[in-house]
XYZ file of C-alpha atoms in Angstrom:
334
model
C -8.235 -19.620 -73.031
C -9.732 -21.601 -70.157
C -7.852 -19.898 -67.307
C -5.210 -17.208 -67.135
C -1.682 -17.849 -65.891
C -0.947 -17.335 -62.189
C 2.741 -16.698 -61.496
C 2.128 -16.016 -57.783
C 0.873 -19.538 -57.087
C 3.372 -21.754 -55.222
C 3.523 -25.285 -53.836
C 1.615 -26.353 -50.764
C 3.985 -27.064 -47.867
C 3.853 -29.280 -44.792
C 5.832 -29.792 -41.591
C 5.073 -33.144 -40.006
C 6.069 -35.066 -36.895
C 5.230 -38.779 -36.505
C 5.761 -41.003 -33.472
C 4.992 -44.712 -33.495
C 5.101 -47.650 -31.107
C 4.895 -51.380 -31.942
C 4.436 -54.012 -29.230
C 3.946 -57.768 -29.227
C 2.840 -60.006 -26.357
C 2.483 -63.748 -25.705
C 4.670 -64.812 -28.623
C 2.934 -62.237 -30.826
C -0.521 -63.609 -30.092
C -1.345 -59.977 -29.319
C 0.132 -57.158 -31.436
C -0.434 -53.475 -30.705
C 0.547 -50.543 -32.924
C 0.063 -46.916 -31.916
C 0.824 -43.901 -34.126
C 0.596 -40.186 -33.363
C 1.108 -37.338 -35.813
C 1.055 -33.563 -35.899
C 1.047 -31.531 -39.118
C 1.319 -27.862 -39.960
C 0.243 -27.105 -43.526
C 1.104 -23.826 -45.255
C 0.240 -22.133 -48.531
C -2.848 -24.311 -49.081
C -4.429 -23.678 -52.467
C -8.039 -22.590 -52.827
C -10.337 -20.228 -54.762
C -10.188 -16.545 -53.887
C -12.599 -13.823 -54.921
C -10.877 -10.806 -56.482
C -11.976 -7.390 -57.779
C -11.895 -8.803 -61.316
C -8.751 -6.963 -62.354
C -7.000 -9.130 -64.938
C -10.184 -10.756 -66.232
C -11.097 -13.242 -63.483
C -13.389 -12.784 -60.492
C -12.271 -16.047 -58.875
C -8.711 -17.326 -59.092
C -6.684 -19.944 -57.270
C -4.251 -18.678 -54.655
C -2.315 -19.803 -51.582
C -5.067 -18.828 -49.201
C -4.797 -20.902 -46.027
C -2.771 -22.549 -43.293
C -3.980 -25.513 -41.269
C -2.933 -27.392 -38.154
C -3.940 -31.031 -37.655
C -3.185 -33.925 -35.341
C -4.383 -37.470 -34.889
C -3.868 -40.890 -33.398
C -4.336 -44.425 -34.672
C -4.483 -47.609 -32.625
C -4.350 -51.090 -34.143
C -4.800 -54.282 -32.111
C -4.437 -57.689 -33.748
C -5.056 -60.832 -31.727
C -5.050 -64.569 -32.330
C -7.723 -65.466 -29.821
C -7.975 -69.217 -30.309
C -5.627 -71.552 -32.178
C -6.294 -75.304 -32.154
C -5.754 -78.025 -34.694
C -9.160 -77.514 -36.344
C -10.424 -74.145 -35.114
C -8.909 -70.640 -35.275
C -10.261 -67.230 -34.363
C -8.427 -63.960 -35.010
C -9.460 -60.313 -34.517
C -8.253 -56.996 -35.968
C -9.386 -53.740 -34.403
C -8.518 -50.247 -35.720
C -9.350 -46.932 -34.064
C -8.396 -43.639 -35.730
C -8.988 -40.103 -34.475
C -8.094 -36.924 -36.352
C -8.764 -33.224 -35.913
C -7.831 -30.182 -37.980
C -8.184 -26.426 -37.594
C -7.742 -23.669 -40.146
C -5.295 -21.194 -38.566
C -5.192 -18.600 -41.349
C -7.609 -18.007 -44.229
C -7.436 -15.323 -46.898
C -10.694 -16.241 -48.619
C -14.325 -15.790 -47.610
C -17.301 -17.811 -48.748
C -20.804 -16.362 -48.900
C -23.725 -17.481 -46.758
C -25.127 -19.926 -49.315
C -21.769 -21.667 -49.725
C -21.410 -22.003 -45.966
C -24.838 -23.523 -45.310
C -25.479 -25.856 -48.256
C -23.599 -28.720 -46.622
C -20.672 -29.113 -49.012
C -18.252 -28.112 -46.265
C -16.803 -24.597 -46.314
C -14.957 -23.048 -43.422
C -13.882 -19.982 -41.496
C -10.709 -19.209 -39.601
C -10.554 -21.271 -36.404
C -12.788 -24.103 -37.649
C -12.167 -27.482 -39.349
C -11.295 -27.366 -43.053
C -14.713 -28.816 -44.020
C -17.313 -27.425 -41.630
C -21.092 -27.279 -41.651
C -22.826 -24.039 -40.654
C -26.534 -23.293 -40.348
C -29.029 -20.510 -39.933
C -30.045 -20.698 -36.270
C -33.623 -22.066 -36.101
C -35.869 -20.898 -33.233
C -39.161 -22.638 -34.022
C -42.369 -21.511 -35.781
C -44.543 -18.466 -35.217
C -48.340 -18.496 -34.971
C -48.596 -18.270 -38.765
C -46.505 -21.401 -39.285
C -43.459 -19.512 -40.574
C -39.938 -20.462 -39.444
C -38.251 -18.147 -36.954
C -34.503 -17.778 -37.477
C -31.691 -15.486 -36.362
C -30.641 -12.938 -38.977
C -27.298 -11.200 -39.500
C -28.213 -8.532 -36.926
C -28.709 -11.159 -34.214
C -32.470 -10.636 -34.252
C -35.143 -13.331 -34.481
C -37.158 -12.964 -37.679
C -39.710 -14.903 -39.703
C -39.283 -12.713 -42.766
C -36.779 -14.219 -45.185
C -36.252 -11.011 -47.095
C -33.788 -9.724 -44.512
C -31.450 -12.673 -45.135
C -28.940 -11.930 -47.872
C -27.491 -15.292 -48.922
C -24.762 -13.773 -51.097
C -23.334 -11.848 -48.142
C -19.897 -12.799 -46.806
C -20.857 -11.731 -43.275
C -21.028 -15.185 -41.735
C -20.322 -14.557 -38.051
C -23.959 -15.061 -37.025
C -24.203 -18.591 -38.447
C -24.390 -21.551 -36.091
C -21.471 -23.994 -36.271
C -22.758 -27.583 -36.392
C -19.545 -29.572 -36.721
C -17.246 -31.036 -39.367
C -18.651 -32.824 -42.405
C -15.782 -35.356 -42.324
C -15.687 -37.987 -39.528
C -13.225 -37.302 -36.729
C -13.355 -40.959 -35.671
C -12.964 -43.881 -38.065
C -12.190 -47.515 -37.581
C -12.973 -51.134 -38.198
C -13.513 -54.393 -36.356
C -12.812 -57.622 -38.205
C -13.126 -61.236 -37.101
C -12.037 -64.360 -38.942
C -13.231 -67.826 -37.875
C -11.715 -70.969 -39.400
C -12.847 -74.545 -38.908
C -11.075 -77.161 -40.987
C -11.791 -76.128 -44.578
C -14.322 -73.403 -43.744
C -13.472 -69.751 -43.116
C -15.981 -67.069 -42.047
C -14.997 -63.390 -42.318
C -17.017 -60.647 -40.599
C -15.840 -57.057 -41.204
C -17.441 -54.008 -39.548
C -16.562 -50.338 -40.037
C -17.620 -47.341 -37.975
C -17.454 -43.541 -38.187
C -18.444 -40.701 -35.867
C -17.958 -37.040 -35.118
C -19.430 -35.492 -38.278
C -22.717 -33.913 -39.327
C -24.954 -34.130 -42.394
C -27.858 -32.000 -43.585
C -31.252 -33.243 -44.729
C -32.126 -32.730 -48.363
C -34.507 -29.766 -48.822
C -38.163 -30.829 -48.666
C -39.771 -27.502 -49.563
C -39.526 -26.050 -53.039
C -41.086 -23.314 -55.130
C -42.285 -25.979 -57.574
C -42.929 -29.731 -57.454
C -43.066 -32.590 -59.929
C -45.030 -35.823 -59.806
C -42.031 -37.415 -58.056
C -41.635 -34.729 -55.374
C -45.197 -33.514 -54.807
C -45.630 -35.050 -51.341
C -42.427 -35.298 -49.296
C -43.040 -37.124 -46.024
C -42.277 -33.952 -44.037
C -45.615 -32.545 -45.230
C -47.453 -35.050 -43.028
C -46.348 -33.211 -39.877
C -46.404 -29.670 -41.253
C -48.062 -26.700 -39.527
C -51.708 -26.351 -40.618
C -53.396 -24.136 -38.019
C -52.599 -21.762 -35.157
C -51.330 -23.709 -32.145
C -49.541 -26.355 -34.186
C -46.260 -24.501 -33.567
C -46.258 -26.083 -30.096
C -46.118 -29.596 -31.592
C -44.221 -29.397 -34.879
C -41.093 -27.788 -36.306
C -42.192 -28.261 -39.934
C -43.520 -24.961 -41.373
C -46.662 -24.544 -43.429
C -46.598 -24.855 -47.189
C -46.837 -21.512 -48.963
C -47.530 -21.258 -52.675
C -45.756 -18.658 -54.779
C -49.085 -16.823 -55.188
C -49.552 -16.326 -51.431
C -48.924 -12.910 -49.883
C -46.823 -14.692 -47.225
C -44.443 -16.123 -49.796
C -40.859 -14.864 -49.793
C -38.126 -15.895 -52.229
C -35.933 -16.954 -49.262
C -38.709 -18.908 -47.549
C -37.553 -22.389 -48.586
C -33.844 -21.725 -47.998
C -34.172 -20.200 -44.528
C -35.830 -23.419 -43.307
C -33.976 -25.973 -45.433
C -30.548 -24.703 -44.367
C -31.384 -24.095 -40.724
C -30.098 -25.964 -37.693
C -33.296 -28.025 -37.365
C -32.285 -30.079 -40.415
C -28.806 -31.126 -39.238
C -28.234 -34.737 -38.202
C -25.527 -36.665 -36.389
C -23.813 -38.933 -38.941
C -22.498 -41.497 -36.433
C -22.884 -44.976 -37.932
C -21.493 -48.460 -38.178
C -21.747 -50.863 -41.099
C -21.467 -54.568 -41.619
C -19.224 -54.004 -44.606
C -18.367 -57.552 -45.570
C -19.620 -61.023 -44.708
C -18.100 -63.973 -46.530
C -17.813 -67.728 -46.218
C -15.007 -69.618 -47.963
C -14.615 -73.379 -48.332
C -11.216 -74.857 -49.157
C -11.661 -77.978 -51.281
C -9.685 -80.939 -49.875
C -6.345 -81.753 -51.518
C -7.561 -85.210 -52.553
C -10.382 -83.659 -54.598
C -8.049 -81.041 -56.085
C -5.698 -83.778 -57.239
C -8.502 -85.435 -59.179
C -9.358 -82.076 -60.756
C -5.697 -81.510 -61.736
C -5.383 -78.332 -59.675
C -3.014 -77.498 -56.802
C -5.724 -75.967 -54.624
C -9.224 -74.596 -54.988
C -11.681 -72.492 -52.981
C -15.353 -71.608 -53.223
C -16.553 -68.278 -51.814
C -19.991 -66.845 -51.064
C -20.324 -63.358 -49.635
C -22.105 -60.049 -49.254
C -20.825 -56.465 -49.271
C -22.540 -53.505 -47.549
C -24.853 -55.871 -45.724
C -26.547 -53.275 -43.502
C -25.966 -50.041 -41.590
C -26.975 -48.781 -38.172
C -27.260 -44.975 -37.827
C -28.642 -42.594 -35.216
C -31.783 -41.900 -37.274
C -33.539 -43.229 -40.349
C -32.936 -39.925 -42.168
C -29.215 -40.063 -41.477
C -29.140 -43.666 -42.630
C -30.791 -42.649 -45.906
C -28.350 -39.770 -46.518
C -25.378 -42.064 -45.849
C -26.587 -44.704 -48.305
C -27.637 -47.166 -45.649
C -30.733 -48.342 -47.515
C -28.834 -49.422 -50.624
C -29.187 -53.089 -51.484
C -26.187 -55.269 -50.587
C -23.926 -56.703 -53.245
C -23.892 -60.496 -53.460
C -20.660 -62.220 -54.366
C -19.689 -65.705 -55.372
C -16.502 -67.069 -56.790
C -14.384 -70.117 -57.512
C -10.593 -69.826 -57.118
C -8.399 -72.371 -58.891
C -4.617 -72.580 -58.669
C -3.179 -74.795 -61.407
């Protein structure tokens, strides 16, 4: 038996109101669409910790309610239209926000701070929380706020399995609150150039942990070690703590986590990407006739060309250093 039956579980429910407006100007050279929505979600399904009666510590239940609203604006324009040259633009702006209004399930500290996006009542459904970082002490150890509201550099008084999460610092949602795109198409005779840009903002990401209790040949020297604390006084110039081996008397089993999941390692994920760049050539009809095809096109393009983010670390976490995909194709219509 993989999981026991749950007769109390019921469907998720939603009340939704949508309002929309479509407008066209100058013989539809300019088209504007605006949509607004408001949703109330009930009986949302999620894991819930129980006392273990019945054989399961965690079981799925209707644990939450959520309120959300958003707007979306679309503007499409035909900027230039001549016999040989055309230029059109499509712009999309989308904003959304959600808040958990009732939650009958509590995550522990480690679940809240690892960056996967857990929540508390009154916050977005996927939120990022952190241990509040206050700098380094004169021994190079991170100073953080513990569950009693006190500043401490001793990780042993942080209990990461605790469900007392009120002292954590709220960083923001892990999902963008603003999304959109900006596309332009240029046509000249048989050539067509397409430039498509996307953007996102309003969310946070956490740096991957640099400190560990053990290292391999691939992880022995993370770049953060270059600026780490090495002697008294360095705490005035760096936020990167000293390295402590497991044999040191200063070592604590929470040492790596209290720094890795602190507020100092949270980044703004605002970015924009050149998502697609392509050039298409439409082969003249006279040539197509000789090739016994109705029409034909040749396309060269790139996907995920480059990204601009607020920092190099954020760009890395968002996949901005991945190599672009190169595309080429021949389209024949017989």
